[in-house]
CSV table of C-alpha atoms and ligand atoms in Angstrom, one decimal:
chain,number,residue,atom,x,y,z
Y,1,MET,CA,81.1,-113.5,-180.7
Y,2,THR,CA,80.6,-117.2,-179.6
Y,3,ASP,CA,83.3,-118.4,-177.2
Y,4,ILE,CA,86.6,-119.7,-178.3
Y,5,ASN,CA,87.5,-123.0,-176.8
Y,6,ILE,CA,91.0,-123.2,-175.8
Y,7,LYS,CA,93.1,-126.3,-175.8
Y,8,ARG,CA,96.7,-125.7,-174.8
Y,9,THR,CA,99.5,-127.8,-176.0
Y,10,GLN,CA,101.3,-130.0,-173.5
Y,11,ASN,CA,104.6,-129.8,-175.6
Y,12,SER,CA,105.4,-126.2,-176.3
Y,13,ARG,CA,108.2,-126.0,-178.9
Y,14,ILE,CA,109.2,-122.4,-177.8
Y,15,ASN,CA,112.5,-123.6,-176.6
Y,16,GLU,CA,113.5,-124.9,-180.1
Y,17,VAL,CA,113.4,-121.3,-181.4
Y,18,ASP,CA,116.5,-119.7,-182.5
Y,19,TRP,CA,115.7,-116.0,-181.7
Y,20,ASN,CA,118.8,-114.6,-183.5
Y,21,ASN,CA,118.0,-116.5,-186.6
Y,22,LEU,CA,114.4,-116.3,-187.0
Y,23,GLY,CA,114.3,-115.6,-190.8
Y,24,PHE,CA,110.7,-115.4,-192.3
Y,25,GLY,CA,108.0,-118.1,-191.8
Y,26,LYS,CA,110.4,-120.7,-190.7
Y,27,ILE,CA,108.9,-122.0,-187.5
Y,28,ALA,CA,105.2,-122.0,-186.4
Y,29,SER,CA,104.2,-121.1,-183.0
Y,30,ASP,CA,102.4,-123.4,-180.6
Y,31,HIS,CA,98.7,-122.8,-181.4
Y,32,ILE,CA,96.3,-122.1,-184.3
Y,33,PHE,CA,92.7,-120.6,-184.3
Y,34,VAL,CA,90.5,-123.0,-186.3
Y,35,THR,CA,86.8,-122.8,-187.3
Y,36,ASP,CA,84.7,-124.9,-189.7
Y,37,PHE,CA,82.2,-123.9,-192.0
Y,38,ILE,CA,79.4,-126.7,-192.1
Y,39,GLY,CA,75.8,-126.5,-192.8
Y,40,GLY,CA,76.1,-122.9,-193.8
Y,41,GLU,CA,77.7,-121.3,-190.8
Y,42,TRP,CA,81.0,-120.9,-189.1
Y,43,ARG,CA,81.1,-123.0,-186.0
Y,44,ASP,CA,83.1,-124.4,-183.2
Y,45,TYR,CA,85.6,-121.6,-182.7
Y,46,ARG,CA,88.6,-123.0,-181.1
Y,47,ILE,CA,92.4,-122.7,-180.4
Y,48,GLU,CA,94.3,-125.8,-180.5
Y,49,PRO,CA,97.9,-127.0,-180.8
Y,50,TYR,CA,99.7,-126.7,-184.2
Y,51,GLY,CA,100.1,-129.8,-185.9
Y,52,PRO,CA,99.5,-132.1,-189.0
Y,53,MET,CA,95.8,-132.0,-190.3
Y,54,PRO,CA,94.2,-135.2,-191.9
Y,55,ILE,CA,93.4,-134.4,-195.6
Y,56,ASN,CA,91.6,-136.5,-198.1
Y,57,PRO,CA,93.3,-137.2,-201.7
Y,58,GLY,CA,89.8,-135.7,-203.0
Y,59,ASN,CA,90.2,-132.6,-201.1
Y,60,CYS,CA,88.7,-130.0,-203.5
Y,61,THR,CA,91.3,-127.4,-202.7
Y,62,LEU,CA,94.2,-129.6,-203.8
Y,63,HIS,CA,92.6,-129.9,-207.1
Y,64,TYR,CA,90.7,-126.6,-207.8
Y,65,GLY,CA,92.8,-124.2,-205.4
Y,66,GLN,CA,89.7,-122.6,-203.8
Y,67,THR,CA,91.8,-120.9,-201.0
Y,68,ILE,CA,92.5,-117.4,-199.8
Y,69,PHE,CA,95.0,-116.0,-197.3
Y,70,GLU,CA,96.1,-113.1,-195.4
Y,71,GLY,CA,99.2,-111.6,-193.8
Y,72,LEU,CA,99.5,-109.2,-190.8
Y,73,LYS,CA,101.7,-108.7,-187.7
Y,74,ALA,CA,101.6,-108.2,-184.1
Y,75,PHE,CA,104.4,-106.2,-182.4
Y,76,ARG,CA,105.9,-106.2,-178.8
Y,77,THR,CA,106.1,-102.6,-177.4
Y,78,GLN,CA,108.6,-101.4,-174.9
Y,79,ALA,CA,105.6,-101.3,-172.3
Y,80,GLY,CA,105.3,-105.0,-172.9
Y,81,HIS,CA,102.0,-104.8,-174.9
Y,82,PHE,CA,101.2,-106.3,-178.2
Y,83,ASN,CA,100.2,-104.1,-181.0
Y,84,ILE,CA,98.4,-105.7,-183.9
Y,85,PHE,CA,98.5,-103.5,-186.9
Y,86,ARG,CA,95.1,-102.7,-188.7
Y,87,PRO,CA,93.6,-106.2,-188.3
Y,88,GLU,CA,90.1,-105.1,-189.5
Y,89,MET,CA,91.6,-104.0,-193.0
Y,90,ASN,CA,92.9,-107.5,-193.4
Y,91,GLY,CA,89.5,-109.0,-192.2
Y,92,ALA,CA,87.7,-106.9,-194.8
Y,93,ARG,CA,90.1,-107.8,-197.5
Y,94,MET,CA,89.9,-111.5,-196.7
Y,95,ASN,CA,86.1,-111.1,-197.3
Y,96,ARG,CA,86.6,-109.3,-200.5
Y,97,SER,CA,88.8,-112.3,-201.6
Y,98,ALA,CA,86.3,-114.8,-200.2
Y,99,VAL,CA,83.5,-113.3,-202.4
Y,100,ARG,CA,85.7,-113.5,-205.5
Y,101,MET,CA,86.5,-117.1,-204.9
Y,102,CYS,CA,83.0,-118.3,-203.9
Y,103,ILE,CA,84.2,-118.8,-200.1
Y,104,PRO,CA,82.0,-117.9,-197.3
Y,105,GLU,CA,82.7,-114.6,-195.5
Y,106,PHE,CA,83.7,-114.5,-191.9
Y,107,PRO,CA,82.6,-111.6,-189.9
Y,108,VAL,CA,85.3,-108.9,-189.5
Y,109,GLU,CA,84.5,-108.5,-185.7
Y,110,HIS,CA,85.0,-112.3,-185.2
Y,111,PHE,CA,88.3,-112.1,-187.3
Y,112,VAL,CA,89.6,-109.3,-185.0
Y,113,GLU,CA,88.6,-111.3,-181.9
Y,114,ALA,CA,90.3,-114.6,-183.2
Y,115,VAL,CA,93.5,-112.6,-184.1
Y,116,LYS,CA,93.7,-111.0,-180.6
Y,117,LYS,CA,93.0,-114.3,-179.0
Y,118,ILE,CA,95.8,-116.1,-180.8
Y,119,VAL,CA,98.2,-113.3,-179.9
Y,120,GLU,CA,97.2,-113.5,-176.5
Y,121,VAL,CA,97.6,-117.4,-176.2
Y,122,ASP,CA,101.0,-117.4,-177.9
Y,123,HIS,CA,102.3,-114.0,-176.7
Y,124,GLU,CA,105.5,-115.6,-175.6
Y,125,TRP,CA,106.3,-116.2,-179.4
Y,126,VAL,CA,106.2,-112.4,-180.2
Y,127,PRO,CA,109.8,-111.8,-180.4
Y,128,ARG,CA,111.6,-109.0,-178.5
Y,129,GLU,CA,114.0,-107.0,-180.8
Y,130,ARG,CA,113.0,-103.8,-182.8
Y,131,GLY,CA,112.3,-104.8,-186.2
Y,132,THR,CA,111.0,-108.4,-185.4
Y,133,SER,CA,107.3,-109.3,-185.0
Y,134,LEU,CA,104.9,-112.2,-184.9
Y,135,TYR,CA,103.6,-112.7,-188.3
Y,136,LEU,CA,99.9,-113.7,-188.5
Y,137,ARG,CA,98.7,-115.9,-191.4
Y,138,PRO,CA,94.7,-116.4,-191.7
Y,139,PHE,CA,93.6,-118.6,-194.4
Y,140,SER,CA,90.4,-120.4,-195.5
Y,141,PHE,CA,89.9,-123.1,-198.0
Y,142,GLY,CA,87.3,-125.7,-199.2
Y,143,THR,CA,87.3,-129.1,-197.4
Y,144,ASP,CA,84.7,-131.1,-199.7
Y,145,ASP,CA,86.0,-134.4,-200.5
Y,146,PHE,CA,84.8,-134.2,-204.0
Y,147,LEU,CA,86.0,-134.2,-207.6
Y,148,GLY,CA,84.2,-131.7,-209.8
Y,149,VAL,CA,84.5,-128.0,-210.4
Y,150,ARG,CA,82.0,-126.3,-208.1
Y,151,PRO,CA,82.4,-124.3,-204.8
Y,152,SER,CA,83.0,-126.5,-201.8
Y,153,GLN,CA,80.2,-126.7,-199.3
Y,154,THR,CA,82.4,-127.0,-196.3
Y,155,TYR,CA,85.4,-125.0,-195.4
Y,156,LYS,CA,88.0,-124.4,-192.8
Y,157,LEU,CA,89.4,-121.0,-191.6
Y,158,ILE,CA,92.8,-121.0,-189.7
Y,159,ILE,CA,95.1,-118.6,-188.2
Y,160,MET,CA,98.7,-119.7,-187.8
Y,161,THR,CA,101.5,-117.5,-186.7
Y,162,SER,CA,105.2,-117.5,-186.9
Y,163,PRO,CA,107.9,-115.2,-185.2
Y,164,VAL,CA,109.8,-113.3,-187.9
Y,165,ALA,CA,113.0,-111.3,-188.0
Y,166,ALA,CA,113.3,-107.9,-189.5
Y,167,TYR,CA,113.0,-108.4,-193.3
Y,168,TYR,CA,116.4,-106.8,-194.0
Y,169,GLU,CA,119.1,-107.1,-191.5
Y,170,GLU,CA,120.6,-103.7,-192.2
Y,171,GLY,CA,117.2,-102.1,-192.1
Y,172,LEU,CA,116.0,-100.7,-195.4
Y,173,ASN,CA,117.9,-102.4,-198.1
Y,174,PRO,CA,117.4,-101.2,-201.9
Y,175,VAL,CA,116.5,-104.2,-204.1
Y,176,ARG,CA,116.9,-104.8,-207.7
Y,177,ILE,CA,113.6,-105.3,-209.7
Y,178,LYS,CA,113.3,-106.6,-213.1
Y,179,VAL,CA,110.2,-105.5,-215.1
Y,180,ALA,CA,108.3,-108.8,-216.3
Y,181,THR,CA,108.1,-108.7,-220.0
Y,182,GLU,CA,107.2,-112.3,-220.8
Y,183,TYR,CA,104.8,-113.4,-218.2
Y,184,ILE,CA,101.6,-111.5,-216.7
Y,185,ARG,CA,100.1,-111.7,-213.2
Y,186,ALA,CA,96.5,-110.6,-213.7
Y,187,ALA,CA,94.0,-109.0,-216.1
Y,188,LYS,CA,90.9,-107.0,-215.6
Y,189,GLY,CA,88.1,-109.4,-214.7
Y,190,GLY,CA,90.5,-112.0,-213.2
Y,191,THR,CA,91.5,-112.6,-209.6
Y,192,GLY,CA,94.3,-110.0,-209.4
Y,193,SER,CA,92.8,-108.1,-206.4
Y,194,ALA,CA,92.1,-111.4,-204.4
Y,195,LYS,CA,94.7,-112.8,-202.1
Y,196,THR,CA,94.3,-116.3,-203.5
Y,197,ALA,CA,96.9,-119.1,-204.0
Y,198,ALA,CA,96.6,-119.2,-207.8
Y,199,ASN,CA,98.0,-115.7,-208.2
Y,200,TYR,CA,101.2,-116.8,-206.3
Y,201,ALA,CA,101.6,-120.1,-208.0
Y,202,ALA,CA,101.2,-118.5,-211.4
Y,203,SER,CA,103.9,-115.8,-210.3
Y,204,MET,CA,106.7,-118.2,-209.5
Y,205,LYS,CA,108.2,-118.9,-212.8
Y,206,ALA,CA,108.8,-115.3,-213.5
Y,207,ALA,CA,110.1,-114.7,-209.9
Y,208,GLN,CA,112.4,-117.8,-210.2
Y,209,GLU,CA,113.9,-116.7,-213.6
Y,210,ALA,CA,114.4,-113.1,-212.1
Y,211,LYS,CA,116.2,-114.5,-209.2
Y,212,LYS,CA,118.5,-116.5,-211.2
Y,213,GLU,CA,119.4,-113.2,-212.8
Y,214,GLY,CA,120.1,-111.6,-209.4
Y,215,PHE,CA,116.8,-109.7,-209.0
Y,216,ALA,CA,114.9,-109.7,-205.8
Y,217,GLN,CA,111.3,-109.7,-207.6
Y,218,VAL,CA,109.6,-108.6,-210.7
Y,219,LEU,CA,107.4,-105.8,-211.5
Y,220,TRP,CA,104.3,-106.6,-213.1
Y,221,LEU,CA,102.6,-104.8,-216.0
Y,222,ASP,CA,99.0,-104.9,-217.0
Y,223,GLY,CA,98.1,-108.2,-218.5
Y,224,ILE,CA,96.4,-106.6,-221.8
Y,225,THR,CA,98.7,-103.8,-223.1
Y,226,ARG,CA,101.8,-104.8,-221.1
Y,227,GLU,CA,102.3,-101.1,-220.6
Y,228,PHE,CA,100.7,-100.0,-217.4
Y,229,VAL,CA,102.5,-100.5,-214.1
Y,230,ASP,CA,100.6,-103.0,-211.8
Y,231,GLU,CA,102.7,-104.1,-208.7
Y,232,VAL,CA,105.6,-106.1,-207.4
Y,233,GLY,CA,105.6,-109.8,-206.4
Y,234,THR,CA,104.2,-109.1,-202.8
Y,235,MET,CA,104.3,-105.4,-202.8
Y,236,ASN,CA,102.4,-102.5,-204.1
Y,237,ILE,CA,104.8,-100.1,-205.9
Y,238,MET,CA,105.2,-96.2,-205.5
Y,239,PHE,CA,107.2,-93.7,-207.4
Y,240,VAL,CA,108.4,-90.2,-206.4
Y,241,ILE,CA,108.4,-88.1,-209.7
Y,242,GLY,CA,108.8,-84.4,-209.5
Y,243,ASP,CA,106.8,-83.3,-206.4
Y,244,GLU,CA,104.3,-86.2,-206.7
Y,245,LEU,CA,103.9,-89.5,-205.0
Y,246,ILE,CA,102.4,-91.8,-207.8
Y,247,THR,CA,100.9,-95.3,-207.4
Y,248,PRO,CA,98.6,-97.3,-209.6
Y,249,PRO,CA,94.8,-97.1,-208.6
Y,250,LEU,CA,92.9,-100.1,-207.3
Y,251,ASP,CA,90.0,-99.8,-209.7
Y,252,ASP,CA,91.0,-102.1,-212.4
Y,253,GLY,CA,90.9,-104.9,-209.8
Y,254,THR,CA,94.3,-106.2,-211.1
Y,255,ILE,CA,96.5,-105.4,-207.9
Y,256,LEU,CA,96.1,-106.2,-204.3
Y,257,ALA,CA,94.7,-103.3,-201.9
Y,258,GLY,CA,97.7,-103.2,-199.6
Y,259,VAL,CA,97.2,-102.3,-196.2
Y,260,THR,CA,100.7,-100.6,-196.1
Y,261,ARG,CA,99.9,-98.9,-199.4
Y,262,ASP,CA,96.6,-97.3,-197.7
Y,263,SER,CA,98.7,-96.2,-194.6
Y,264,VAL,CA,101.4,-94.6,-196.7
Y,265,LEU,CA,99.0,-92.8,-198.9
Y,266,THR,CA,97.0,-91.7,-195.7
Y,267,LEU,CA,100.2,-90.5,-194.2
Y,268,ALA,CA,101.5,-88.8,-197.3
Y,269,ARG,CA,98.3,-86.8,-197.7
Y,270,GLU,CA,98.8,-85.8,-193.9
Y,271,PHE,CA,102.5,-84.8,-194.7
Y,272,GLY,CA,101.1,-82.5,-197.2
Y,273,MET,CA,102.4,-84.3,-200.3
Y,274,ASN,CA,100.8,-84.3,-203.6
Y,275,VAL,CA,99.4,-87.8,-203.9
Y,276,ARG,CA,98.0,-89.3,-207.3
Y,277,GLU,CA,96.5,-92.8,-207.8
Y,278,HIS,CA,97.2,-92.9,-211.4
Y,279,ARG,CA,97.6,-95.5,-214.3
Y,280,LEU,CA,101.3,-94.7,-215.3
Y,281,THR,CA,103.0,-96.7,-218.0
Y,282,ILE,CA,106.4,-98.1,-218.0
Y,283,GLY,CA,107.2,-95.5,-220.7
Y,284,ASP,CA,106.3,-92.6,-218.1
Y,285,VAL,CA,108.7,-94.3,-215.6
Y,286,THR,CA,111.5,-94.4,-218.0
Y,287,SER,CA,111.1,-90.9,-219.3
Y,288,ALA,CA,110.9,-89.6,-215.9
Y,289,PHE,CA,114.2,-91.5,-215.2
Y,290,GLU,CA,115.7,-89.9,-218.3
Y,291,ASN,CA,114.8,-86.4,-217.5
Y,292,GLY,CA,115.8,-86.7,-213.9
Y,293,THR,CA,112.5,-86.1,-212.2
Y,294,LEU,CA,112.2,-89.9,-211.0
Y,295,THR,CA,113.9,-89.6,-207.5
Y,296,GLU,CA,112.6,-92.7,-205.8
Y,297,ILE,CA,110.8,-95.9,-206.3
Y,298,PHE,CA,109.7,-98.2,-203.4
Y,299,GLY,CA,107.5,-101.2,-202.6
Y,300,THR,CA,105.1,-101.3,-199.7
Y,301,GLY,CA,103.9,-104.5,-197.9
Y,302,THR,CA,103.6,-105.9,-194.5
Y,303,ALA,CA,106.8,-108.1,-194.8
Y,304,ALA,CA,109.1,-105.3,-195.3
Y,305,VAL,CA,107.0,-102.3,-194.6
Y,306,ILE,CA,108.9,-100.2,-197.2
Y,307,SER,CA,111.4,-101.7,-199.7
Y,308,PRO,CA,113.4,-99.1,-201.7
Y,309,VAL,CA,114.0,-100.1,-205.3
Y,310,GLY,CA,117.8,-99.4,-206.0
Y,311,GLU,CA,117.7,-100.7,-209.6
Y,312,LEU,CA,114.7,-101.1,-212.1
Y,313,VAL,CA,115.6,-103.0,-215.3
Y,314,TYR,CA,113.3,-103.1,-218.2
Y,315,GLY,CA,114.6,-105.1,-221.2
Y,316,ASP,CA,118.1,-103.6,-221.9
Y,317,ARG,CA,117.4,-100.4,-219.8
Y,318,VAL,CA,119.0,-100.2,-216.4
Y,319,MET,CA,117.6,-97.5,-214.3
Y,320,ARG,CA,119.7,-96.8,-211.1
Y,321,ILE,CA,117.4,-95.1,-208.7
Y,322,ASN,CA,118.9,-92.4,-206.3
Y,323,ASP,CA,122.2,-94.0,-206.6
Y,324,SER,CA,120.9,-97.2,-205.2
Y,325,LYS,CA,120.4,-95.5,-201.8
Y,326,ILE,CA,117.3,-95.2,-199.5
Y,327,GLY,CA,115.6,-92.0,-200.3
Y,328,PRO,CA,114.1,-89.4,-197.9
Y,329,VAL,CA,110.6,-90.2,-198.6
Y,330,ALA,CA,110.9,-93.8,-198.2
Y,331,GLN,CA,112.8,-93.4,-195.0
Y,332,LYS,CA,110.2,-91.1,-193.6
Y,333,PHE,CA,107.4,-93.7,-194.3
Y,334,TYR,CA,109.4,-96.6,-192.8
Y,335,ASP,CA,110.3,-94.6,-189.7
Y,336,THR,CA,106.6,-93.3,-189.1
Y,337,ILE,CA,104.9,-96.6,-189.7
Y,338,THR,CA,107.3,-98.7,-187.7
Y,339,GLY,CA,107.1,-96.0,-185.1
Y,340,ILE,CA,103.4,-96.6,-184.8
Y,341,GLN,CA,103.6,-100.3,-184.8
Y,342,TYR,CA,106.1,-100.4,-181.9
Y,343,GLY,CA,104.0,-98.0,-180.0
Y,344,GLU,CA,106.8,-95.2,-180.1
Y,345,ILE,CA,104.7,-92.6,-182.3
Y,346,GLU,CA,101.1,-91.7,-181.2
Y,347,ASP,CA,98.5,-93.9,-183.2
Y,348,THR,CA,96.3,-91.1,-184.2
Y,349,HIS,CA,94.4,-93.0,-186.7
Y,350,ASN,CA,93.2,-96.0,-184.6
Y,351,TRP,CA,95.3,-98.4,-186.6
Y,352,ILE,CA,96.5,-100.4,-183.5
Y,353,VAL,CA,94.5,-103.1,-181.8
Y,354,GLN,CA,96.2,-103.7,-178.5
Y,355,VAL,CA,96.5,-107.0,-176.7
Y,356,ASN,CA,97.3,-105.7,-173.2
Y,357,ALA,CA,99.7,-108.0,-171.3
Y,358,ASP,CA,98.5,-106.4,-167.8
Y,359,GLU,CA,94.8,-107.5,-168.5
Y,360,MET,CA,96.1,-110.8,-169.6
Y,361,ALA,CA,97.9,-111.3,-166.3
Y,362,HIS,CA,94.6,-110.5,-164.4
Y,363,ALA,CA,92.3,-112.6,-166.6
C,401,PLP,C1,100.3,-109.3,-204.4
C,401,PLP,C2,100.7,-108.5,-203.3
C,401,PLP,N1,100.6,-107.0,-203.5
C,401,PLP,C3,100.6,-106.2,-202.4
C,401,PLP,C4,100.8,-106.7,-201.2
C,401,PLP,C5,101.1,-105.7,-199.9
C,401,PLP,O1,99.9,-105.8,-199.2
C,401,PLP,P1,100.1,-105.4,-197.6
C,401,PLP,O2,100.6,-104.1,-197.4
C,401,PLP,O3,98.7,-105.5,-197.1
C,401,PLP,O4,101.0,-106.3,-197.1
C,401,PLP,C6,100.8,-108.0,-201.0
C,401,PLP,C7,101.2,-108.6,-199.6
C,401,PLP,O5,100.2,-108.9,-198.8
C,401,PLP,C8,100.7,-108.9,-202.1
C,401,PLP,O6,100.9,-110.3,-201.7
C-alpha cells in the first residue's frame, strides 16, 4: 500500500481518560486515519490528530445521507500485544455497504493496514482490564458541496477510535426486548444489509419508545408481512429451540451480516450443534416458548459479543426466557469468543490480526 504519513499530536488527551468509567464511545483517542477520494482514487493516506473538521453547509452527506460505517475492536493481551478481531470481514462488509450506497470501495488490504497502523499509533489508548477494548470506527461519506440528489464525486474515509468498557459491568446481563409491531427497519430491496446512517436514524423512534417502557432494544420483524424475525437494534438474533441453534438467513438482504453472527455459527458447527439459518416467524417463537422447547435467545454483536435476552415481549405476550438467566449456550459462545479475542484461547481460524508490541518497540 502507499505510505501512511503520520503527524502526531503535540497535545495528547490520554491523561483526561477516566479508565474506571469508560462507558461506550465517550472519548476519542488522539489520532485518526484519513484518506480522500478525489479524481477517481483514494489518495493521501495519513494519520493526524483527532479534532474538528471544517464542513460546508452544502455538504451532500448532511442533506442526502450518503455515508457508511463499521465497528470493530482491538484487545490488549496479557502478553502485551494488540489483537484486532477479524478486520478483513469489516473491510469486506464496508465495501458491500459502499456498493449499495454508491460510495467508492476501499481495498480490504489497505483497510487492514490502516486499522493496524491506527492501533499501533494509539496503542496506549487500548485499555488494560479484561472486558475492555479499543473500539474502532471506520466511516466514509460524500464531501461534495452540492445540492442535488446524485452520488458525490469526492469522499473521505476516516478511522477514529475510542477506549470502551465491558458492555455490561456484571458480564453477561440478560436484557428485555420488545418486538416492534408499529415500525419497520428494512424491506427486501432496501438498504437493510448496508451499515448506513439512514437505517440507524430510522430506528431511533422505535428504540426511544421502547426504552421509555423499560426495554433495552427492539426486535425487528420483516417489513412486508411483519411475521418473520429479522434482527435487534445493533445485534443479530439467535434462538435455541430443541436441539437447534436457529438464526435468520442473510439472503433477503434485510439484516446486517454480523461478524459475531458468523463467528458464532462457525463455532457452533465445530461444537457439533445443529445450526439452521432459517426464516422463522414470531409465531414460531411464541409456539416454541409455549411448548417449552425455546430455551435461549441471545443477540450477537461487536459491542456486547453475546447479549442474552431475558424477556421478549410481543404485544401482550410476555416471554420470560430461561428464567431471565444466562443460558449455557450463550455462555459458551461468550467465553470462547472473548477467550480468542484476549489471546487466552488458541486462534485456530486466523481471526486475529496482531499488532506486535515488541516489533513496535524496535521499529
Ligand atoms: C443492525 C446491526 N445488526 C447486527 C450487528 C452485529 O454485527 P457485528 O457482529 O459485525 O458487530 C450490528 C452491529 O454492527 C448492527 O448494527
